[in-house]
Amino acid sequence: MRAYKSKVVTPIRLPDRDEREENLQQAGYNVFNLDSDAVFVDLLTDSGTGTMSENQWAAIMKGDEAYAGSRSFERLQSAVSDVMGFERIIPAHQGRGAENVLYGALVEDGDYVPNNTHFDTTRAHIANNGAEPVDCPRDGALGDEDEARPDEDDSAFAGDLDVEKVRELADEVGAENIPAVLVTITNNSLAGQPVSVENVREAREVADELDATFVIDACRFAENAYFVREREEEFAGESVADVAREQLSYADALVMSGKKDGLANVGGFVALRDDPELDGLHAKARERGILYEGFTTYGGMAGRDLEAMAVGLREAVEESYIEDRVSQVQRLGDMLAERDVPVQRPTGGHAVYVDAAEFLPEIPPERFPGQALVCELYREGAVRGVELGSFAFPETDRPELVRLCLPRRTYGADHLEHVAETFEEVAERRDAGEVSGLEIVEEPEMAELRHFSAELRPVGGSEERKEQGQEQEATADDD
């Protein structure tokens, strides 16, 4: 049962089939290039796309827009301290701004940075500062090709960092070349799977062994804490708020996008533990924050945005909110599984992940089955998801996943039903041999970010023939 009711509504429309076809072609078969008005159910991301509460909107009216010494900054600082246990924060306009601030101060040429699995902007910021991002997920976290997909009994914390892989990396490249150990909670690139507190403790230990800074990417810390409470015996019966503080307490630093579990539409921050050994890092990160984001008491955000995030952080660990949030994602996963859609189980806290390689077995990896599925979902139902496989992460060994990311407190049961029905229609086209693979025709220089702006075209199948016919018609008209 939903823990809230709607007070403000936004009209949406379902474009007709011809319009969707045209939109897809004009977007270069990249749904990032679609206008939001052309999308009926938008599951591209949960980052800044959710619905704020009445208390957040009320807090906006108290925004102190002072350049320095803002009261709104003090309220955000207090919320971070109370909810997350960190006293020192450097605000930023969003999570990738915070990544730029911290990783620019922490890593340099020749470094290696292990993580349970790097997400796109994390990988890009580390690489942009000359370091090598190294994924260290748990073996078989999402199942090997010859194994069944893990079920809820043997995959409780599939997002964990493999600390032995970190030690092996240190043996190979030298501990002195690993300035930081990262853990992302939940593990977004690995189907949104959670990380246990025990694993975070192990990560703390290996970071100490290497004399490295231990960083938690905490943008979905509350959702992760919910899974810990439900699955890790030590924390059964604890509040989500208490679990969150315990899990974060092992980190030296946090990177936070307030657009996720800050429940805000913009904003983020770096937080550092109040430890004299971290004074140098804090000073360097603070300077970068001023250079790239703005003065330390606003960091690229208006005072009203600081206020909204301060309230949102406290709401994110409320039991009624977090239970409703996670259960809605689980409902969508169940609806798709009932229709024989190969979804990663158990579902994560913010998104349902579909195995596109299994759903579209006729499309080889080099033709981007995940991106093909994303395009078909838009074509059939104006549903926008995102590919997180070989298109988004080139030159990595990632599964061909499509993420359906639910904005917080935004969609209802009828929207979820529309998504499920859209998958049924895509399956019909697949069975009729009408789904084409894709090839890239234009992409940016930075491969880590190509999925944001690259353009593609169909290869093989009815779509390529259709485009060729349209091109021939256009040439005839010109003649």
PDB file of N, CA and C in Angstrom, residues 28-122:
ATOM      1  N   GLY A  28      18.634   9.074 -33.332  1.00  0.00           N
ATOM      2  CA  GLY A  28      19.770   8.233 -33.630  1.00  0.00           C
ATOM      3  C   GLY A  28      19.770   6.947 -32.834  1.00  0.00           C
ATOM      4  N   TYR A  29      18.571   6.440 -32.548  1.00  0.00           N
ATOM      5  CA  TYR A  29      18.395   5.201 -31.785  1.00  0.00           C
ATOM      6  C   TYR A  29      19.132   5.257 -30.443  1.00  0.00           C
ATOM      7  N   ASN A  30      19.140   6.457 -29.877  1.00  0.00           N
ATOM      8  CA  ASN A  30      19.696   6.681 -28.542  1.00  0.00           C
ATOM      9  C   ASN A  30      18.641   7.445 -27.750  1.00  0.00           C
ATOM     10  N   VAL A  31      18.053   6.790 -26.754  1.00  0.00           N
ATOM     11  CA  VAL A  31      16.908   7.386 -26.062  1.00  0.00           C
ATOM     12  C   VAL A  31      17.292   8.587 -25.206  1.00  0.00           C
ATOM     13  N   PHE A  32      18.594   8.806 -24.954  1.00  0.00           N
ATOM     14  CA  PHE A  32      18.998  10.037 -24.283  1.00  0.00           C
ATOM     15  C   PHE A  32      18.664  11.257 -25.133  1.00  0.00           C
ATOM     16  N   ASN A  33      18.521  11.067 -26.436  1.00  0.00           N
ATOM     17  CA  ASN A  33      18.246  12.177 -27.339  1.00  0.00           C
ATOM     18  C   ASN A  33      16.762  12.445 -27.525  1.00  0.00           C
ATOM     19  N   LEU A  34      15.899  11.705 -26.843  1.00  0.00           N
ATOM     20  CA  LEU A  34      14.459  11.923 -26.931  1.00  0.00           C
ATOM     21  C   LEU A  34      14.020  13.071 -26.026  1.00  0.00           C
ATOM     22  N   ASP A  35      13.057  13.851 -26.482  1.00  0.00           N
ATOM     23  CA  ASP A  35      12.433  14.852 -25.618  1.00  0.00           C
ATOM     24  C   ASP A  35      11.574  14.152 -24.570  1.00  0.00           C
ATOM     25  N   SER A  36      11.530  14.711 -23.380  1.00  0.00           N
ATOM     26  CA  SER A  36      10.738  14.072 -22.322  1.00  0.00           C
ATOM     27  C   SER A  36       9.252  14.049 -22.669  1.00  0.00           C
ATOM     28  N   ASP A  37       8.774  15.026 -23.446  1.00  0.00           N
ATOM     29  CA  ASP A  37       7.361  15.045 -23.828  1.00  0.00           C
ATOM     30  C   ASP A  37       7.005  13.879 -24.738  1.00  0.00           C
ATOM     31  N   ALA A  38       8.017  13.255 -25.335  1.00  0.00           N
ATOM     32  CA  ALA A  38       7.782  12.127 -26.231  1.00  0.00           C
ATOM     33  C   ALA A  38       7.803  10.792 -25.498  1.00  0.00           C
ATOM     34  N   VAL A  39       7.980  10.831 -24.173  1.00  0.00           N
ATOM     35  CA  VAL A  39       8.091   9.612 -23.366  1.00  0.00           C
ATOM     36  C   VAL A  39       6.854   9.485 -22.480  1.00  0.00           C
ATOM     37  N   PHE A  40       6.282   8.284 -22.444  1.00  0.00           N
ATOM     38  CA  PHE A  40       5.085   8.056 -21.639  1.00  0.00           C
ATOM     39  C   PHE A  40       5.435   7.608 -20.226  1.00  0.00           C
ATOM     40  N   VAL A  41       6.262   6.599 -20.086  1.00  0.00           N
ATOM     41  CA  VAL A  41       6.758   6.160 -18.781  1.00  0.00           C
ATOM     42  C   VAL A  41       8.280   6.218 -18.840  1.00  0.00           C
ATOM     43  N   ASP A  42       8.859   7.096 -18.047  1.00  0.00           N
ATOM     44  CA  ASP A  42      10.295   7.371 -18.136  1.00  0.00           C
ATOM     45  C   ASP A  42      11.041   6.661 -17.020  1.00  0.00           C
ATOM     46  N   LEU A  43      11.728   5.581 -17.391  1.00  0.00           N
ATOM     47  CA  LEU A  43      12.503   4.784 -16.445  1.00  0.00           C
ATOM     48  C   LEU A  43      13.992   4.873 -16.758  1.00  0.00           C
ATOM     49  N   LEU A  44      14.398   5.987 -17.369  1.00  0.00           N
ATOM     50  CA  LEU A  44      15.797   6.189 -17.720  1.00  0.00           C
ATOM     51  C   LEU A  44      16.679   6.215 -16.478  1.00  0.00           C
ATOM     52  N   THR A  45      16.229   6.925 -15.441  1.00  0.00           N
ATOM     53  CA  THR A  45      17.023   7.064 -14.220  1.00  0.00           C
ATOM     54  C   THR A  45      16.132   7.480 -13.062  1.00  0.00           C
ATOM     55  N   ASP A  46      16.621   7.225 -11.846  1.00  0.00           N
ATOM     56  CA  ASP A  46      15.975   7.743 -10.643  1.00  0.00           C
ATOM     57  C   ASP A  46      16.736   8.948 -10.111  1.00  0.00           C
ATOM     58  N   SER A  47      17.675   9.463 -10.890  1.00  0.00           N
ATOM     59  CA  SER A  47      18.543  10.542 -10.432  1.00  0.00           C
ATOM     60  C   SER A  47      17.898  11.898 -10.652  1.00  0.00           C
ATOM     61  N   GLY A  48      17.344  12.466  -9.593  1.00  0.00           N
ATOM     62  CA  GLY A  48      16.746  13.787  -9.662  1.00  0.00           C
ATOM     63  C   GLY A  48      15.389  13.828 -10.315  1.00  0.00           C
ATOM     64  N   THR A  49      14.805  12.658 -10.594  1.00  0.00           N
ATOM     65  CA  THR A  49      13.544  12.608 -11.336  1.00  0.00           C
ATOM     66  C   THR A  49      12.344  12.304 -10.449  1.00  0.00           C
ATOM     67  N   GLY A  50      12.556  12.165  -9.145  1.00  0.00           N
ATOM     68  CA  GLY A  50      11.476  11.788  -8.248  1.00  0.00           C
ATOM     69  C   GLY A  50      10.591  12.959  -7.853  1.00  0.00           C
ATOM     70  N   THR A  51       9.604  12.641  -7.035  1.00  0.00           N
ATOM     71  CA  THR A  51       8.629  13.627  -6.557  1.00  0.00           C
ATOM     72  C   THR A  51       8.976  14.033  -5.134  1.00  0.00           C
ATOM     73  N   MET A  52       9.142  15.318  -4.902  1.00  0.00           N
ATOM     74  CA  MET A  52       9.482  15.779  -3.558  1.00  0.00           C
ATOM     75  C   MET A  52       8.240  15.855  -2.678  1.00  0.00           C
ATOM     76  N   SER A  53       8.457  15.793  -1.380  1.00  0.00           N
ATOM     77  CA  SER A  53       7.366  15.804  -0.417  1.00  0.00           C
ATOM     78  C   SER A  53       6.912  17.230  -0.113  1.00  0.00           C
ATOM     79  N   GLU A  54       5.770  17.343   0.556  1.00  0.00           N
ATOM     80  CA  GLU A  54       5.283  18.661   0.952  1.00  0.00           C
ATOM     81  C   GLU A  54       6.250  19.331   1.919  1.00  0.00           C
ATOM     82  N   ASN A  55       6.929  18.541   2.763  1.00  0.00           N
ATOM     83  CA  ASN A  55       7.896  19.134   3.686  1.00  0.00           C
ATOM     84  C   ASN A  55       9.125  19.655   2.954  1.00  0.00           C
ATOM     85  N   GLN A  56       9.508  18.984   1.883  1.00  0.00           N
ATOM     86  CA  GLN A  56      10.616  19.499   1.088  1.00  0.00           C
ATOM     87  C   GLN A  56      10.234  20.800   0.392  1.00  0.00           C
ATOM     88  N   TRP A  57       9.047  20.841  -0.167  1.00  0.00           N
ATOM     89  CA  TRP A  57       8.610  22.074  -0.827  1.00  0.00           C
ATOM     90  C   TRP A  57       8.468  23.213   0.170  1.00  0.00           C
ATOM     91  N   ALA A  58       8.004  22.896   1.362  1.00  0.00           N
ATOM     92  CA  ALA A  58       7.905  23.933   2.393  1.00  0.00           C
ATOM     93  C   ALA A  58       9.285  24.440   2.789  1.00  0.00           C
ATOM     94  N   ALA A  59      10.246  23.523   2.890  1.00  0.00           N
ATOM     95  CA  ALA A  59      11.603  23.922   3.276  1.00  0.00           C
ATOM     96  C   ALA A  59      12.243  24.825   2.235  1.00  0.00           C
ATOM     97  N   ILE A  60      11.880  24.633   0.978  1.00  0.00           N
ATOM     98  CA  ILE A  60      12.426  25.472  -0.087  1.00  0.00           C
ATOM     99  C   ILE A  60      12.189  26.953   0.191  1.00  0.00           C
ATOM    100  N   MET A  61      11.065  27.257   0.811  1.00  0.00           N
ATOM    101  CA  MET A  61      10.738  28.665   1.084  1.00  0.00           C
ATOM    102  C   MET A  61      11.657  29.276   2.134  1.00  0.00           C
ATOM    103  N   LYS A  62      12.402  28.441   2.854  1.00  0.00           N
ATOM    104  CA  LYS A  62      13.331  28.952   3.871  1.00  0.00           C
ATOM    105  C   LYS A  62      14.756  29.064   3.346  1.00  0.00           C
ATOM    106  N   GLY A  63      14.940  28.838   2.041  1.00  0.00           N
ATOM    107  CA  GLY A  63      16.278  28.845   1.472  1.00  0.00           C
ATOM    108  C   GLY A  63      17.008  30.159   1.718  1.00  0.00           C
ATOM    109  N   ASP A  64      18.211  30.058   2.280  1.00  0.00           N
ATOM    110  CA  ASP A  64      19.077  31.225   2.496  1.00  0.00           C
ATOM    111  C   ASP A  64      20.051  31.278   1.329  1.00  0.00           C
ATOM    112  N   GLU A  65      19.903  32.281   0.473  1.00  0.00           N
ATOM    113  CA  GLU A  65      20.694  32.350  -0.749  1.00  0.00           C
ATOM    114  C   GLU A  65      21.999  33.118  -0.567  1.00  0.00           C
ATOM    115  N   ALA A  66      22.449  33.253   0.672  1.00  0.00           N
ATOM    116  CA  ALA A  66      23.735  33.925   0.908  1.00  0.00           C
ATOM    117  C   ALA A  66      24.867  33.155   0.235  1.00  0.00           C
ATOM    118  N   TYR A  67      25.813  33.883  -0.324  1.00  0.00           N
ATOM    119  CA  TYR A  67      26.966  33.254  -0.981  1.00  0.00           C
ATOM    120  C   TYR A  67      27.827  32.512   0.029  1.00  0.00           C
ATOM    121  N   ALA A  68      28.005  33.092   1.197  1.00  0.00           N
ATOM    122  CA  ALA A  68      28.841  32.491   2.240  1.00  0.00           C
ATOM    123  C   ALA A  68      28.078  32.461   3.555  1.00  0.00           C
ATOM    124  N   GLY A  69      28.286  31.399   4.328  1.00  0.00           N
ATOM    125  CA  GLY A  69      27.675  31.296   5.644  1.00  0.00           C
ATOM    126  C   GLY A  69      26.190  31.040   5.626  1.00  0.00           C
ATOM    127  N   SER A  70      25.689  30.373   4.595  1.00  0.00           N
ATOM    128  CA  SER A  70      24.255  30.152   4.443  1.00  0.00           C
ATOM    129  C   SER A  70      23.690  29.280   5.566  1.00  0.00           C
ATOM    130  N   ARG A  71      22.545  29.690   6.110  1.00  0.00           N
ATOM    131  CA  ARG A  71      21.851  28.872   7.108  1.00  0.00           C
ATOM    132  C   ARG A  71      21.410  27.542   6.496  1.00  0.00           C
ATOM    133  N   SER A  72      21.088  27.567   5.201  1.00  0.00           N
ATOM    134  CA  SER A  72      20.656  26.343   4.526  1.00  0.00           C
ATOM    135  C   SER A  72      21.780  25.319   4.486  1.00  0.00           C
ATOM    136  N   PHE A  73      23.016  25.777   4.324  1.00  0.00           N
ATOM    137  CA  PHE A  73      24.152  24.867   4.385  1.00  0.00           C
ATOM    138  C   PHE A  73      24.242  24.240   5.770  1.00  0.00           C
ATOM    139  N   GLU A  74      24.035  25.022   6.798  1.00  0.00           N
ATOM    140  CA  GLU A  74      24.106  24.491   8.156  1.00  0.00           C
ATOM    141  C   GLU A  74      23.052  23.406   8.377  1.00  0.00           C
ATOM    142  N   ARG A  75      21.869  23.599   7.800  1.00  0.00           N
ATOM    143  CA  ARG A  75      20.829  22.587   7.965  1.00  0.00           C
ATOM    144  C   ARG A  75      21.178  21.309   7.196  1.00  0.00           C
ATOM    145  N   LEU A  76      21.795  21.451   6.016  1.00  0.00           N
ATOM    146  CA  LEU A  76      22.240  20.260   5.299  1.00  0.00           C
ATOM    147  C   LEU A  76      23.350  19.559   6.065  1.00  0.00           C
ATOM    148  N   GLN A  77      24.282  20.330   6.580  1.00  0.00           N
ATOM    149  CA  GLN A  77      25.379  19.750   7.351  1.00  0.00           C
ATOM    150  C   GLN A  77      24.846  18.987   8.559  1.00  0.00           C
ATOM    151  N   SER A  78      23.847  19.547   9.215  1.00  0.00           N
ATOM    152  CA  SER A  78      23.242  18.891  10.370  1.00  0.00           C
ATOM    153  C   SER A  78      22.554  17.589   9.969  1.00  0.00           C
ATOM    154  N   ALA A  79      21.872  17.584   8.800  1.00  0.00           N
ATOM    155  CA  ALA A  79      21.193  16.378   8.341  1.00  0.00           C
ATOM    156  C   ALA A  79      22.205  15.283   8.004  1.00  0.00           C
ATOM    157  N   VAL A  80      23.303  15.655   7.341  1.00  0.00           N
ATOM    158  CA  VAL A  80      24.332  14.678   7.008  1.00  0.00           C
ATOM    159  C   VAL A  80      24.930  14.088   8.282  1.00  0.00           C
ATOM    160  N   SER A  81      25.151  14.931   9.278  1.00  0.00           N
ATOM    161  CA  SER A  81      25.696  14.463  10.546  1.00  0.00           C
ATOM    162  C   SER A  81      24.742  13.499  11.242  1.00  0.00           C
ATOM    163  N   ASP A  82      23.463  13.881  11.316  1.00  0.00           N
ATOM    164  CA  ASP A  82      22.488  13.066  12.027  1.00  0.00           C
ATOM    165  C   ASP A  82      22.196  11.747  11.315  1.00  0.00           C
ATOM    166  N   VAL A  83      22.053  11.799   9.997  1.00  0.00           N
ATOM    167  CA  VAL A  83      21.626  10.626   9.235  1.00  0.00           C
ATOM    168  C   VAL A  83      22.791   9.736   8.848  1.00  0.00           C
ATOM    169  N   MET A  84      23.938  10.358   8.485  1.00  0.00           N
ATOM    170  CA  MET A  84      25.043   9.602   7.911  1.00  0.00           C
ATOM    171  C   MET A  84      26.272   9.548   8.811  1.00  0.00           C
ATOM    172  N   GLY A  85      26.336  10.436   9.815  1.00  0.00           N
ATOM    173  CA  GLY A  85      27.419  10.378  10.787  1.00  0.00           C
ATOM    174  C   GLY A  85      28.692  11.095  10.376  1.00  0.00           C
ATOM    175  N   PHE A  86      28.630  11.979   9.392  1.00  0.00           N
ATOM    176  CA  PHE A  86      29.808  12.718   8.927  1.00  0.00           C
ATOM    177  C   PHE A  86      29.630  14.213   9.181  1.00  0.00           C
ATOM    178  N   GLU A  87      30.688  14.838   9.716  1.00  0.00           N
ATOM    179  CA  GLU A  87      30.607  16.245  10.101  1.00  0.00           C
ATOM    180  C   GLU A  87      31.071  17.200   9.000  1.00  0.00           C
ATOM    181  N   ARG A  88      32.021  16.768   8.188  1.00  0.00           N
ATOM    182  CA  ARG A  88      32.619  17.678   7.204  1.00  0.00           C
ATOM    183  C   ARG A  88      32.075  17.369   5.813  1.00  0.00           C
ATOM    184  N   ILE A  89      31.452  18.354   5.196  1.00  0.00           N
ATOM    185  CA  ILE A  89      30.889  18.145   3.863  1.00  0.00           C
ATOM    186  C   ILE A  89      31.338  19.255   2.918  1.00  0.00           C
ATOM    187  N   ILE A  90      31.438  18.883   1.659  1.00  0.00           N
ATOM    188  CA  ILE A  90      31.741  19.814   0.581  1.00  0.00           C
ATOM    189  C   ILE A  90      30.626  19.652  -0.445  1.00  0.00           C
ATOM    190  N   PRO A  91      29.700  20.583  -0.522  1.00  0.00           N
ATOM    191  CA  PRO A  91      28.561  20.414  -1.421  1.00  0.00           C
ATOM    192  C   PRO A  91      28.957  20.563  -2.887  1.00  0.00           C
ATOM    193  N   ALA A  92      28.161  19.953  -3.756  1.00  0.00           N
ATOM    194  CA  ALA A  92      28.372  20.007  -5.198  1.00  0.00           C
ATOM    195  C   ALA A  92      27.010  20.007  -5.883  1.00  0.00           C
ATOM    196  N   HIS A  93      27.019  20.376  -7.167  1.00  0.00           N
ATOM    197  CA  HIS A  93      25.730  20.518  -7.853  1.00  0.00           C
ATOM    198  C   HIS A  93      25.043  19.178  -8.074  1.00  0.00           C
ATOM    199  N   GLN A  94      25.813  18.074  -8.117  1.00  0.00           N
ATOM    200  CA  GLN A  94      25.242  16.735  -8.182  1.00  0.00           C
ATOM    201  C   GLN A  94      26.356  15.736  -7.944  1.00  0.00           C
ATOM    202  N   GLY A  95      26.037  14.432  -8.053  1.00  0.00           N
ATOM    203  CA  GLY A  95      26.999  13.404  -7.694  1.00  0.00           C
ATOM    204  C   GLY A  95      28.276  13.443  -8.502  1.00  0.00           C
ATOM    205  N   ARG A  96      28.177  13.669  -9.814  1.00  0.00           N
ATOM    206  CA  ARG A  96      29.399  13.664 -10.624  1.00  0.00           C
ATOM    207  C   ARG A  96      30.272  14.878 -10.320  1.00  0.00           C
ATOM    208  N   GLY A  97      29.657  15.955  -9.849  1.00  0.00           N
ATOM    209  CA  GLY A  97      30.451  17.077  -9.362  1.00  0.00           C
ATOM    210  C   GLY A  97      31.228  16.698  -8.121  1.00  0.00           C
ATOM    211  N   ALA A  98      30.594  15.938  -7.241  1.00  0.00           N
ATOM    212  CA  ALA A  98      31.274  15.466  -6.038  1.00  0.00           C
ATOM    213  C   ALA A  98      32.393  14.493  -6.402  1.00  0.00           C
ATOM    214  N   GLU A  99      32.164  13.647  -7.407  1.00  0.00           N
ATOM    215  CA  GLU A  99      33.219  12.741  -7.859  1.00  0.00           C
ATOM    216  C   GLU A  99      34.418  13.518  -8.381  1.00  0.00           C
ATOM    217  N   ASN A 100      34.161  14.549  -9.147  1.00  0.00           N
ATOM    218  CA  ASN A 100      35.246  15.374  -9.668  1.00  0.00           C
ATOM    219  C   ASN A 100      36.051  15.996  -8.534  1.00  0.00           C
ATOM    220  N   VAL A 101      35.359  16.468  -7.518  1.00  0.00           N
ATOM    221  CA  VAL A 101      36.027  17.093  -6.373  1.00  0.00           C
ATOM    222  C   VAL A 101      36.899  16.082  -5.635  1.00  0.00           C
ATOM    223  N   LEU A 102      36.346  14.927  -5.297  1.00  0.00           N
ATOM    224  CA  LEU A 102      37.089  13.960  -4.475  1.00  0.00           C
ATOM    225  C   LEU A 102      38.169  13.236  -5.261  1.00  0.00           C
ATOM    226  N   TYR A 103      37.813  12.681  -6.420  1.00  0.00           N
ATOM    227  CA  TYR A 103      38.792  11.860  -7.133  1.00  0.00           C
ATOM    228  C   TYR A 103      39.899  12.707  -7.742  1.00  0.00           C
ATOM    229  N   GLY A 104      39.608  13.965  -8.052  1.00  0.00           N
ATOM    230  CA  GLY A 104      40.660  14.861  -8.502  1.00  0.00           C
ATOM    231  C   GLY A 104      41.658  15.169  -7.410  1.00  0.00           C
ATOM    232  N   ALA A 105      41.207  15.077  -6.163  1.00  0.00           N
ATOM    233  CA  ALA A 105      42.098  15.312  -5.024  1.00  0.00           C
ATOM    234  C   ALA A 105      42.776  14.037  -4.544  1.00  0.00           C
ATOM    235  N   LEU A 106      42.285  12.885  -4.985  1.00  0.00           N
ATOM    236  CA  LEU A 106      42.698  11.618  -4.384  1.00  0.00           C
ATOM    237  C   LEU A 106      43.569  10.763  -5.303  1.00  0.00           C
ATOM    238  N   VAL A 107      43.344  10.828  -6.617  1.00  0.00           N
ATOM    239  CA  VAL A 107      44.062   9.934  -7.531  1.00  0.00           C
ATOM    240  C   VAL A 107      44.882  10.735  -8.536  1.00  0.00           C
ATOM    241  N   GLU A 108      45.876  10.073  -9.135  1.00  0.00           N
ATOM    242  CA  GLU A 108      46.736  10.722 -10.118  1.00  0.00           C
ATOM    243  C   GLU A 108      47.223   9.683 -11.119  1.00  0.00           C
ATOM    244  N   ASP A 109      48.018  10.140 -12.096  1.00  0.00           N
ATOM    245  CA  ASP A 109      48.524   9.244 -13.138  1.00  0.00           C
ATOM    246  C   ASP A 109      49.227   8.022 -12.538  1.00  0.00           C
ATOM    247  N   GLY A 110      48.897   6.867 -13.090  1.00  0.00           N
ATOM    248  CA  GLY A 110      49.556   5.635 -12.668  1.00  0.00           C
ATOM    249  C   GLY A 110      48.886   4.918 -11.522  1.00  0.00           C
ATOM    250  N   ASP A 111      47.842   5.514 -10.939  1.00  0.00           N
ATOM    251  CA  ASP A 111      47.132   4.873  -9.835  1.00  0.00           C
ATOM    252  C   ASP A 111      46.139   3.836 -10.347  1.00  0.00           C
ATOM    253  N   TYR A 112      45.735   2.959  -9.424  1.00  0.00           N
ATOM    254  CA  TYR A 112      44.687   1.975  -9.686  1.00  0.00           C
ATOM    255  C   TYR A 112      43.646   2.102  -8.577  1.00  0.00           C
ATOM    256  N   VAL A 113      42.387   2.054  -8.964  1.00  0.00           N
ATOM    257  CA  VAL A 113      41.313   2.240  -7.984  1.00  0.00           C
ATOM    258  C   VAL A 113      40.330   1.083  -8.091  1.00  0.00           C
ATOM    259  N   PRO A 114      40.337   0.147  -7.137  1.00  0.00           N
ATOM    260  CA  PRO A 114      39.378  -0.958  -7.152  1.00  0.00           C
ATOM    261  C   PRO A 114      38.020  -0.533  -6.588  1.00  0.00           C
ATOM    262  N   ASN A 115      36.981  -1.140  -7.117  1.00  0.00           N
ATOM    263  CA  ASN A 115      35.611  -0.867  -6.686  1.00  0.00           C
ATOM    264  C   ASN A 115      34.822  -2.155  -6.871  1.00  0.00           C
ATOM    265  N   ASN A 116      33.715  -2.314  -6.141  1.00  0.00           N
ATOM    266  CA  ASN A 116      32.900  -3.501  -6.393  1.00  0.00           C
ATOM    267  C   ASN A 116      32.438  -3.509  -7.850  1.00  0.00           C
ATOM    268  N   THR A 117      31.975  -2.403  -8.380  1.00  0.00           N
ATOM    269  CA  THR A 117      31.797  -2.206  -9.825  1.00  0.00           C
ATOM    270  C   THR A 117      31.626  -0.712 -10.070  1.00  0.00           C
ATOM    271  N   HIS A 118      32.488  -0.147 -10.893  1.00  0.00           N
ATOM    272  CA  HIS A 118      32.400   1.283 -11.181  1.00  0.00           C
ATOM    273  C   HIS A 118      31.190   1.587 -12.055  1.00  0.00           C
ATOM    274  N   PHE A 119      30.493   2.674 -11.721  1.00  0.00           N
ATOM    275  CA  PHE A 119      29.450   3.157 -12.608  1.00  0.00           C
ATOM    276  C   PHE A 119      30.079   4.091 -13.633  1.00  0.00           C
ATOM    277  N   ASP A 120      29.277   4.543 -14.606  1.00  0.00           N
ATOM    278  CA  ASP A 120      29.851   5.254 -15.749  1.00  0.00           C
ATOM    279  C   ASP A 120      30.605   6.528 -15.357  1.00  0.00           C
ATOM    280  N   THR A 121      29.986   7.417 -14.574  1.00  0.00           N
ATOM    281  CA  THR A 121      30.674   8.670 -14.252  1.00  0.00           C
ATOM    282  C   THR A 121      31.839   8.441 -13.291  1.00  0.00           C
ATOM    283  N   THR A 122      31.706   7.470 -12.396  1.00  0.00           N
ATOM    284  CA  THR A 122      32.818   7.145 -11.499  1.00  0.00           C
ATOM    285  C   THR A 122      34.019   6.673 -12.311  1.00  0.00           C
TER     286      THR A 122
END
